Tab-separated table of C-alpha atoms and ligand atoms in Angstrom:
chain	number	residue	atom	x	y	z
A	1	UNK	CA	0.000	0.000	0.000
A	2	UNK	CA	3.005	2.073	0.744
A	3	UNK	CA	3.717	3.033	-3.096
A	4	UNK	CA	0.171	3.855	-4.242
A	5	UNK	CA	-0.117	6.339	-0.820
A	6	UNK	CA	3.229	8.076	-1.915
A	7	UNK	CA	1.777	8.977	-5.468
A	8	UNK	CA	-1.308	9.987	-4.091
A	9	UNK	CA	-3.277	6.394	-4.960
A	10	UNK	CA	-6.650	5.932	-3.047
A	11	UNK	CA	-6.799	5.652	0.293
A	12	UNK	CA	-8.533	2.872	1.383
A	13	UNK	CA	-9.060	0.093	3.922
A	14	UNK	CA	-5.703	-0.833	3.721
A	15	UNK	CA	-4.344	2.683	4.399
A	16	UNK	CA	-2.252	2.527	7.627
A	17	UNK	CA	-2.185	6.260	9.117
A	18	UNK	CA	0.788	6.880	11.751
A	19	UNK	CA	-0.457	9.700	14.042
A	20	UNK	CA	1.992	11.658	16.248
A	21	UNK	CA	0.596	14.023	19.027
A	22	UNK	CA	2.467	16.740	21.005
A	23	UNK	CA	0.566	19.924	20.713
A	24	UNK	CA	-0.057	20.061	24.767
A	25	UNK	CA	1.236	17.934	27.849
A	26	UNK	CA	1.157	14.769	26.224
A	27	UNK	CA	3.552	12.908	24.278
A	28	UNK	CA	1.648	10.682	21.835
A	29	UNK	CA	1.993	7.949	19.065
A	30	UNK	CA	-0.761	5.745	17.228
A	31	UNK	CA	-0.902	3.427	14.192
A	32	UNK	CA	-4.633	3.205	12.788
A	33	UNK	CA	-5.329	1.331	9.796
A	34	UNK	CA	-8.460	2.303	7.454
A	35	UNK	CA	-9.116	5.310	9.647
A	36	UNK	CA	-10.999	2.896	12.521
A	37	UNK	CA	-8.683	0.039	13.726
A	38	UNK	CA	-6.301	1.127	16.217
A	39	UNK	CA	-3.316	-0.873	15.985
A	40	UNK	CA	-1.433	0.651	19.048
A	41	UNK	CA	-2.109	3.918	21.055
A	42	UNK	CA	0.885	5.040	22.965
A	43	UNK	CA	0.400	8.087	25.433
A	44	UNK	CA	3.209	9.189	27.431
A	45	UNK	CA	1.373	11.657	30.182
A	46	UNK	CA	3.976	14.417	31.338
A	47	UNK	CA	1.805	15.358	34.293
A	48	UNK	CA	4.065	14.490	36.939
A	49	UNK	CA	6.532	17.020	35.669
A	50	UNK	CA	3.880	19.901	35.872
A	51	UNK	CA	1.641	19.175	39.195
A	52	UNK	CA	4.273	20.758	41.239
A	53	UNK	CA	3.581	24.286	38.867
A	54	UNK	CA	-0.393	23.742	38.991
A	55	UNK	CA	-0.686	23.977	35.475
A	56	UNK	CA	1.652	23.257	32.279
A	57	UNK	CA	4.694	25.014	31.583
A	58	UNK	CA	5.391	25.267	28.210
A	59	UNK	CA	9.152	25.369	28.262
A	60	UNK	CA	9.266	22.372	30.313
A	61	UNK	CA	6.177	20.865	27.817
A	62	UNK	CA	8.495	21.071	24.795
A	63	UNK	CA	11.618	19.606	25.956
A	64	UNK	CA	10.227	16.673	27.683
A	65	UNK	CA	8.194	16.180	24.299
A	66	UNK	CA	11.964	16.441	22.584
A	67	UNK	CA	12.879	13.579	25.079
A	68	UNK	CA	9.849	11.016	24.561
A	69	UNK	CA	9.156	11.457	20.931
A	70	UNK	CA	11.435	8.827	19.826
A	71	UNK	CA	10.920	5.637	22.635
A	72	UNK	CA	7.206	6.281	22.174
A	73	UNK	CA	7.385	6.414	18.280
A	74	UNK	CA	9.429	3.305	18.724
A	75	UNK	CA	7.031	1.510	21.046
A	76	UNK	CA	3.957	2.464	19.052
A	77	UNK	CA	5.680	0.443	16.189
A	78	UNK	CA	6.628	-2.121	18.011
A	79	UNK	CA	3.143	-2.664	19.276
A	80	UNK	CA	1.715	-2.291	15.771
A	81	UNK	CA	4.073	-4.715	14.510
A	82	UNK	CA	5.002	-2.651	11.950
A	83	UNK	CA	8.314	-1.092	10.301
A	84	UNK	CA	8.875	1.749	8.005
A	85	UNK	CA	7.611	0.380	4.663
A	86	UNK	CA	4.398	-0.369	6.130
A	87	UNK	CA	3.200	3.043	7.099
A	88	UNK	CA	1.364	4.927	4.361
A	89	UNK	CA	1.086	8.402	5.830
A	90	UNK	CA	2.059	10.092	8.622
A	91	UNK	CA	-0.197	12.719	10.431
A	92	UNK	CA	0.411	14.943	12.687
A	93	UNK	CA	-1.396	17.909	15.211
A	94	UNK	CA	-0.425	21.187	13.630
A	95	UNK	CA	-2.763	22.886	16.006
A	96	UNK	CA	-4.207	24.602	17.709
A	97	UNK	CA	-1.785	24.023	21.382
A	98	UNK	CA	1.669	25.151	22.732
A	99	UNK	CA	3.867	26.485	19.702
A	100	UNK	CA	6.980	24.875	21.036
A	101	UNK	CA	5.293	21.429	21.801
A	102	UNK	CA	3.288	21.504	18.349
A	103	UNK	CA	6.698	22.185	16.825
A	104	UNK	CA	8.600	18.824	17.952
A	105	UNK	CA	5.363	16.636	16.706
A	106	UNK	CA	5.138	18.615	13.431
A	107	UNK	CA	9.276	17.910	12.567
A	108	UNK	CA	9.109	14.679	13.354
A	109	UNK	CA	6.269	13.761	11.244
A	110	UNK	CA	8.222	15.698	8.571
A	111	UNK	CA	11.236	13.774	9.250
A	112	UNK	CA	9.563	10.229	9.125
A	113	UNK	CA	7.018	11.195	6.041
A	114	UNK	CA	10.655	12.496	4.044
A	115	UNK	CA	12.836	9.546	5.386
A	116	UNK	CA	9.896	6.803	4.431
A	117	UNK	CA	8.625	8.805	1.362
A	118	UNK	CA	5.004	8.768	2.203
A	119	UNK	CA	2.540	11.703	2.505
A	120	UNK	CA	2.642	14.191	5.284
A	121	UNK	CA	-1.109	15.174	6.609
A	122	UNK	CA	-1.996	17.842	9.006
A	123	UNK	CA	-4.537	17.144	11.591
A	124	UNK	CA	-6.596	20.562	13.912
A	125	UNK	CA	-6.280	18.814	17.033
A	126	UNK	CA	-10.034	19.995	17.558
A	127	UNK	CA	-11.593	18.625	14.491
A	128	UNK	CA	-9.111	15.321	15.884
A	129	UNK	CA	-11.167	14.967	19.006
A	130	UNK	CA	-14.206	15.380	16.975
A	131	UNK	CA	-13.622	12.295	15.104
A	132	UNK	CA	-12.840	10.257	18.240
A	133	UNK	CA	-16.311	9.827	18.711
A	134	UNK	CA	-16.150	7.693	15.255
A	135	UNK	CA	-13.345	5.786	16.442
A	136	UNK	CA	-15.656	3.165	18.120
A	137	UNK	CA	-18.542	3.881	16.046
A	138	UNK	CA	-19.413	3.067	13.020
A	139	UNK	CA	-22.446	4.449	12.972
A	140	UNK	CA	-21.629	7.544	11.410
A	141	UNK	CA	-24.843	9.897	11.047
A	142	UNK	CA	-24.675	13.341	10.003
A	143	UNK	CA	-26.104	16.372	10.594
A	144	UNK	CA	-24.880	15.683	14.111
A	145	UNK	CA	-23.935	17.837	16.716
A	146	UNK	CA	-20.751	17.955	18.704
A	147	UNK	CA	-19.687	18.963	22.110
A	148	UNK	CA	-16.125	19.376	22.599
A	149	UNK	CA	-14.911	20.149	26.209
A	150	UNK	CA	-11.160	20.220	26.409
A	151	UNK	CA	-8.768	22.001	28.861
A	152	UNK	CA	-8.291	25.018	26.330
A	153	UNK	CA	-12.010	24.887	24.511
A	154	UNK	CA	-15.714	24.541	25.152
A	155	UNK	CA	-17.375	24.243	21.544
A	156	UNK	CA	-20.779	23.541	20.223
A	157	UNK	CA	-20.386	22.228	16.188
A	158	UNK	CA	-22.357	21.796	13.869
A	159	UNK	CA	-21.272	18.934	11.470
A	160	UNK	CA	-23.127	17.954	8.172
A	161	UNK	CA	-20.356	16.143	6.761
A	162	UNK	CA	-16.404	15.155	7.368
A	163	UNK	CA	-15.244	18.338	7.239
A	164	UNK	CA	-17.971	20.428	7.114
A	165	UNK	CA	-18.344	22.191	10.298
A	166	UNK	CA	-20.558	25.258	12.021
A	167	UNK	CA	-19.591	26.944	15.090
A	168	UNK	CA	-23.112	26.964	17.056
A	169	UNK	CA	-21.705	28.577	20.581
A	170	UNK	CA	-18.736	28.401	22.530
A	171	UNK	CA	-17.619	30.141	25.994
A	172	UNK	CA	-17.464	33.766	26.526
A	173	UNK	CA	-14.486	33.433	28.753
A	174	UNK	CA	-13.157	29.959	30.612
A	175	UNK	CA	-13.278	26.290	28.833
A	176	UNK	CA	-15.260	23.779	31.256
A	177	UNK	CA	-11.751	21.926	31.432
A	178	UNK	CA	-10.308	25.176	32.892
A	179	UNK	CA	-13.011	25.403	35.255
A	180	UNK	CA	-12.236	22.327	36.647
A	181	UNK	CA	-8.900	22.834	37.170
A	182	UNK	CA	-8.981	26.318	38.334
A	183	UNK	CA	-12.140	24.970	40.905
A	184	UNK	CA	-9.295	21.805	41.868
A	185	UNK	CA	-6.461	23.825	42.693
A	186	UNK	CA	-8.377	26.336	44.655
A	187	UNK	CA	-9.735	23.369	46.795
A	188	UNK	CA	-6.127	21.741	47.101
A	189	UNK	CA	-7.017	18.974	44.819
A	190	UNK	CA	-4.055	18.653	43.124
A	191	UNK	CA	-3.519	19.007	38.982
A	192	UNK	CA	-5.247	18.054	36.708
A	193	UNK	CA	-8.331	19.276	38.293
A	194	UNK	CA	-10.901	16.929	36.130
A	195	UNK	CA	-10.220	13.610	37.090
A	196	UNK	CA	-9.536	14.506	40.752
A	197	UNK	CA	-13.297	16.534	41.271
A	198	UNK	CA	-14.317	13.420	39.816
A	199	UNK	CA	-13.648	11.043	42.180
A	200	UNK	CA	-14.205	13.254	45.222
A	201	UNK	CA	-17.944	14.511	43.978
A	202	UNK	CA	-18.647	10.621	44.283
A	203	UNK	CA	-19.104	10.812	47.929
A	204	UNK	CA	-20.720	14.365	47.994
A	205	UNK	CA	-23.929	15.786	47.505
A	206	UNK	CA	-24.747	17.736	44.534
A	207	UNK	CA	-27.841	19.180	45.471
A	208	UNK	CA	-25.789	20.616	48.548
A	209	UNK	CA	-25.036	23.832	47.120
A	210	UNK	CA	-27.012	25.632	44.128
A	211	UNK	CA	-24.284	26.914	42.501
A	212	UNK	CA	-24.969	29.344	38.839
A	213	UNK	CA	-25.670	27.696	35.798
A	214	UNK	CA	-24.798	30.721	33.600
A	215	UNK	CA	-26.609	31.731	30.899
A	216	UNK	CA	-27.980	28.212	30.681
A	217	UNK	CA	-31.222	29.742	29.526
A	218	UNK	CA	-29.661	32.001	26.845
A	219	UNK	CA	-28.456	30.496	22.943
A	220	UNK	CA	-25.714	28.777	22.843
A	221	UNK	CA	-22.762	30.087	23.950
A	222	UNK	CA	-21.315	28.993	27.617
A	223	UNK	CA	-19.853	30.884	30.255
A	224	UNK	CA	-17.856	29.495	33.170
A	225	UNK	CA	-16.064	31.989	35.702
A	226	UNK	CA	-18.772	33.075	37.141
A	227	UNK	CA	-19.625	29.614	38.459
A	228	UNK	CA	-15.751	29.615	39.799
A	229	UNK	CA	-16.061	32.830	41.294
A	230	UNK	CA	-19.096	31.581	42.711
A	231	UNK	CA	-17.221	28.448	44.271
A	232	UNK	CA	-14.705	30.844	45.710
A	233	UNK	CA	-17.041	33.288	47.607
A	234	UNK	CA	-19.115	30.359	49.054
A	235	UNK	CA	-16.021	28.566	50.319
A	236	UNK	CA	-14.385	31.968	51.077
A	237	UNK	CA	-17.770	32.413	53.405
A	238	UNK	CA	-18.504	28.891	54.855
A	239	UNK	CA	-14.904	27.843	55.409
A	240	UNK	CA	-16.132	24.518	57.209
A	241	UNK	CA	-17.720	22.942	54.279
A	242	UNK	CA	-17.096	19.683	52.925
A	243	UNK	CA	-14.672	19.652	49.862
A	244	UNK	CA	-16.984	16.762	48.892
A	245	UNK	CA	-20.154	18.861	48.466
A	246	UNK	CA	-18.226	21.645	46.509
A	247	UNK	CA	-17.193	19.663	44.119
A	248	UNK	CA	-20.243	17.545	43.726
A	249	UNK	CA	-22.210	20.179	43.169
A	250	UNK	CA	-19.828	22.372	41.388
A	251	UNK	CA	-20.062	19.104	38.769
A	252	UNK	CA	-23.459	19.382	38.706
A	253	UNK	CA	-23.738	23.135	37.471
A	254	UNK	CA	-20.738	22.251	34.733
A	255	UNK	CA	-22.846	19.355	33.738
A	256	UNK	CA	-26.219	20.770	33.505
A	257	UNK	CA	-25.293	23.428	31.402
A	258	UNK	CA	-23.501	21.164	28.977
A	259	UNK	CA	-26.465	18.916	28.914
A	260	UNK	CA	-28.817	21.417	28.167
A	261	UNK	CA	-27.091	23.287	25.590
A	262	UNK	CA	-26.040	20.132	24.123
A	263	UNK	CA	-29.839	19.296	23.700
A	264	UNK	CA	-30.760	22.893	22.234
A	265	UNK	CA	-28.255	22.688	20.154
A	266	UNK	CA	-29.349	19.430	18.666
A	267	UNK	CA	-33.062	20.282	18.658
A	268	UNK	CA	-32.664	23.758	16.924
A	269	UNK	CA	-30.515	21.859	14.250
A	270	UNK	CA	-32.467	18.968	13.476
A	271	UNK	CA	-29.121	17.198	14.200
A	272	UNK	CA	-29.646	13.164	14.954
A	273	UNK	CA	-26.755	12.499	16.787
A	274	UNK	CA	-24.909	14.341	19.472
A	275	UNK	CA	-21.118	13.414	20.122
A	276	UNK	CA	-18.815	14.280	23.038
A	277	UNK	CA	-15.465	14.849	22.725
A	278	UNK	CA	-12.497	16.596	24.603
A	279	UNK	CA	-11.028	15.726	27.849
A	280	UNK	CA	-14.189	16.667	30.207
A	281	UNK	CA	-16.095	13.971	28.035
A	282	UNK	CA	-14.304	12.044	30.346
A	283	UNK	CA	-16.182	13.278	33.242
A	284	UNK	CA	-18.173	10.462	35.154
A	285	UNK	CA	-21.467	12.390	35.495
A	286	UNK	CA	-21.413	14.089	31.805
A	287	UNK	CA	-21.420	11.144	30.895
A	288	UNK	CA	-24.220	9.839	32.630
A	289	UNK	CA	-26.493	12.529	32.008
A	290	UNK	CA	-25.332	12.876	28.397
A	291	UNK	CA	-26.299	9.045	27.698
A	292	UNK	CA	-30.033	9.596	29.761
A	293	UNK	CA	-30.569	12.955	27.634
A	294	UNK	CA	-29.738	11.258	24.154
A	295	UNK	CA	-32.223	8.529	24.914
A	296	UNK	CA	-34.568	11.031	25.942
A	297	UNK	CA	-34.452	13.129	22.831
A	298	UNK	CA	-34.205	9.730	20.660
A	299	UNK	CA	-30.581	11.087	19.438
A	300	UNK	CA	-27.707	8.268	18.434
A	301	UNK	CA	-25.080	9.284	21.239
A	302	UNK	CA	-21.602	8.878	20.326
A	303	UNK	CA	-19.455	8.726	23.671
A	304	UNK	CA	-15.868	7.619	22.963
A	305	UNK	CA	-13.974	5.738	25.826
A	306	UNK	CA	-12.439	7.632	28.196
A	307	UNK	CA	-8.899	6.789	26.852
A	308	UNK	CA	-10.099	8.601	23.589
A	309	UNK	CA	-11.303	11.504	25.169
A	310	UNK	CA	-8.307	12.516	26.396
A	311	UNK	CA	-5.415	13.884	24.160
A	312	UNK	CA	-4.195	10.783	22.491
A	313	UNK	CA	-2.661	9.936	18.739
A	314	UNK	CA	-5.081	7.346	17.596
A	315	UNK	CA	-7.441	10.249	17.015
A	316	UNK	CA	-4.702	11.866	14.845
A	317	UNK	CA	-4.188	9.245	12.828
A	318	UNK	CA	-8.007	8.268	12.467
A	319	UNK	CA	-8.232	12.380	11.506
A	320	UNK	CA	-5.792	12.030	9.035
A	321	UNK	CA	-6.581	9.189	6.965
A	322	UNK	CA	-10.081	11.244	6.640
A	323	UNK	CA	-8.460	14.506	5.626
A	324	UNK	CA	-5.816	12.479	3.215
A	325	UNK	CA	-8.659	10.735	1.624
A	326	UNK	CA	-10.856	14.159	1.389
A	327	UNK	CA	-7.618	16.763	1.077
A	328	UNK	CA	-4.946	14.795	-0.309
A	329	UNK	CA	-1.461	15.622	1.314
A	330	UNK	CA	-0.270	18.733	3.108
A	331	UNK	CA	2.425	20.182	1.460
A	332	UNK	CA	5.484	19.787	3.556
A	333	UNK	CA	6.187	23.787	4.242
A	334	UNK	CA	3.120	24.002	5.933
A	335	UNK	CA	4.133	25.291	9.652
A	336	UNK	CA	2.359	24.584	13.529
A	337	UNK	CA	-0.130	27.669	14.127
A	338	UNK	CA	-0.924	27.541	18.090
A	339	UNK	CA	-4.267	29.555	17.023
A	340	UNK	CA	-5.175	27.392	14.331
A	341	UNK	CA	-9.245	27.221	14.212
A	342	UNK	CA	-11.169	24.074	13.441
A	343	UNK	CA	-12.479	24.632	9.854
A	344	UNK	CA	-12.206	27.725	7.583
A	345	UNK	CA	-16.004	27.558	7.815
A	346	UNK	CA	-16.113	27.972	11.727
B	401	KG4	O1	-8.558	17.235	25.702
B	401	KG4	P1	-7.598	17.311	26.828
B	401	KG4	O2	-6.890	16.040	27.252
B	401	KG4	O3	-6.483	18.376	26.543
B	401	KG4	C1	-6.790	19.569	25.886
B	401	KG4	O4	-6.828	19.533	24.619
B	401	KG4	O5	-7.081	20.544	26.595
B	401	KG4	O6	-8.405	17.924	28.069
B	401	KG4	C2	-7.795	18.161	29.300
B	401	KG4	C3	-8.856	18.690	30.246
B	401	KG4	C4	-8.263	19.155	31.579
B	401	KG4	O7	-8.806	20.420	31.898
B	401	KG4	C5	-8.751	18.085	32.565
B	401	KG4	O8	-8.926	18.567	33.869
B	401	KG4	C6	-10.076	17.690	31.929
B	401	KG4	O9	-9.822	17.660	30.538
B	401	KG4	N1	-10.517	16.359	32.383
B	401	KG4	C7	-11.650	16.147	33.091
B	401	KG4	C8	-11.676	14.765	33.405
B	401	KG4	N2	-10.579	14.180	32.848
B	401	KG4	C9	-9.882	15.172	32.214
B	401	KG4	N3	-12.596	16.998	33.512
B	401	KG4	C10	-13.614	16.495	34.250
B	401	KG4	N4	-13.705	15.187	34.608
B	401	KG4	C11	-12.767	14.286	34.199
B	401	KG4	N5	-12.876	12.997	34.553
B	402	ZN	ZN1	-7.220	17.943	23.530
C-alpha cells in the first residue's frame, strides 16, 4: 500500500495512518489502519513534571516532548508490529496548542514522512477529538452535533459532513476543562483538576449547594467563571464545608449546562446524533447525564472511551486518513499555528 499512498493512490481500507501528538502535555503515538482500527495507542502523560507548577509550563512541555518522541514512536511500532515500509502516511497535530510542543510533533512527522517517502497530513487537534467519537462507532450519522470540552475549549459544532463544520456557541471566557482545574487547585485537589473533582464529587452531595448555571437559559454560547467565582465566595464564606459537596455540586452546574445546551443545540438543528469529545467527556457524570438525555431526545449518542477523550494519537491518525482521503497531502512547508481554528467555515 506504501507506493500507491506516496503517489497519491486511493486511500482505502488498507491505508495505515501513523499519528503523532504533542501539541499540549502529552507525548503521543498511534498506528490506525483504514481510519478505525487502532493498531497501538501510545500516550506518554507528562503530568508528573507539571503538578508541582499547577498547570503546564510550556518550556518544560516542549523539551520533555523532545525527550519522549522517539521511545514512544518506537514503542507504538513495536506494538503495531510494523516497520517503516508499512506506514502509508504520517499525520500529525499542527494545532491549535503550545507552539513549542506543536513544533517537535510537526518535525518529526516531517522527518519520518521524508525519510519513508510517504505523505505528510496535518490534523486541527479539535476537528481530531471530533472524530474520536467515530473511532468506536461506526455508525456515522450526520447532521450531528458535537460537544467538545477540552482544557483550552468549550465548543458547540455543527457537522453535516467530514469536514464540514458550524460553530453553534462556545464560551465567553473559561473552557469547562479550565473550570475544573482552576475549581481543583483552589480546593487543594491537586492538577489536573478533572479527574480529581471526579472522584471526590462521588461521595458528595450535589444538590448541597445551588451553585450558577450561567446563561444556561440564553443560545448557545457557555460561560464558566462566574460559576468559579461563585465556588470561591461560598467557600471563602462557609470555610467549614465539605470539599466533597463543593465539588459535587460544582459538577453538577458544569454538567447541567452542557447537557442542556447540548440538547438545544441538537433540537434547533435537526441534528440526529450528538457526540462528546475533549477531555471533560471524560467526566463520570457528563457522561451519565449525556447518555439519559440522548435517549430522551431519541438522538444516536456517540461517547468515545475515556482513553479517547483525552489527548491521544489514535485520534490523529483516524483524523488524518479522513483529511488524506478528502484533502490529499499537506504540502510539507506548511508550519504549527498555536491559534489554528477548526475549519475555515467555523
Ligand atoms: O482534551 P484534553 O486532554 O487536553 C486539551 O486539549 O485541553 O483535556 C484536558 C482537560 C483538563 O482540563 C482536565 O482537567 C479535563 O480535561 N478532564 C476532566 C476529566 N478528565 C480530564 N474533567 C472532568 N472530569 C474528568 N474525569
Ligand atoms: Zn485535547
Amino acid at each position: 500500500m506504501n507506493d500507491h499512498a506516496a503517489t497519491g493512490a486511493a486511500v482505502d481500507d488498507s491505508t495505515v495512518v501513523l499519528g503523532i501528538e504533542t501539541s499540549c502535555d502529552e507525548t503521543a503515538v498511534a498506528c490506525v489502519r483504514g481510519g478505525r482500527e487502532v493498531l497501538s495507542s501510545v500516550v506518554s502523560s507528562q503530568v508528573d513534571l507539571h503538578a508541582r507548577y499547577g498547570g503546564v509550563v510550556p518550556e518544560i512541555a516542549s523539551r520533555a516532548h523532545n525527550e519522549l518522541i522517539i521511545p514512544v514512536l518506537a514503542r507504538a511500532m513495536l506494538e503495531a508490529g510494523l516497520d517503516g515500509e508499512d506506514v502509508d502516511a504520517v499525520a500529525a497535530t499542527t494545532g491549535p496548542g503550545l507552539i513549542g510542543a506543536l513544533l517537535v510533533g510537526v518535525s518529526a512527522a516531517k522527518a519520518l514522512a521524508l525519510a519513508w517517502d510517504v505523505p505528510f497530513v496535518s490534523v486541527n487537534h479539535l476537528e481530531a477529538h471530533l472524530y474520536a467519537g467515530f473511532l468506536e462507532d461506526p455508525d456515522l450519522q450526520f447532521p450531528m452535533v458535537v460537544l467538545l470540552v477540552s482544557g483550552g475549549h468549550t465548543l458547540l459544532v455543527h457537522v453535516t459532513d467530514h469536514g464540514r463544520y458550524r460553530l453553534l456557541g462556545q464560551t465567553l471566557d473559561d473552557a469547562a476543562g479550565e473550570a475544573f482545574d482552576k475549581v481543583a487547585r483552589f480546593l487543594g485537589l491537586g492538577y489536573p483538576g478533572g479527574p480529581a473533582i471526579d472522584s471526590v464529587a462521588m461521595s458528595g452531595d450535589p444538590e448541597a449547594i445551588r451553585f450558577p448555571r450561567s446563561m444556561i437559559d440564553d443560545g448557545l454560547d457557555l460561560s464558566f467563571s462566574g460559576l468559579k467565582t461563585a465556588v470561591v465566595n461560598h467557600v471563602r464564606a462557609n470555610p467549614q464545608v465539605a470539599t466533597e459537596d463543593v465539588a459535587a455540586s460544582f459538577q453538577q452546574a458544569v454538567v447541567d449546562v452542557l447537557v442542556a445546551k447540548a440538547r438545544r443545540a441538537a433540537e434547533s438543528t435537526g441534528a440526529v446524533a450528538l457526540a462528546l469529545g475533549g477531555g471533560v467527556a471524560a467526566n463520570s457524570l457528563l457522561r451519565e447525564q449525556f447518555l439519559g438525555a440522548c435517549a430522551e431526545d431519541g438522538l444516536h449518542a456517540f461517547l468515545p472511551s475515556r482513553e479517547l477523550c483525552t489527548d491521544n494519537a489514535a485520534m490523529i491518525a483516524s483524523t488524518g486518513w479522513y483529511r488524506l482521503r478528502r484533502d490529499g497531502a499537506t504540502p510539507l512547508d506548511c508550519g504549527a499555528d498555536p491559534n489554528e481554528r477548526l475549519a475555515p467555515s467555523s
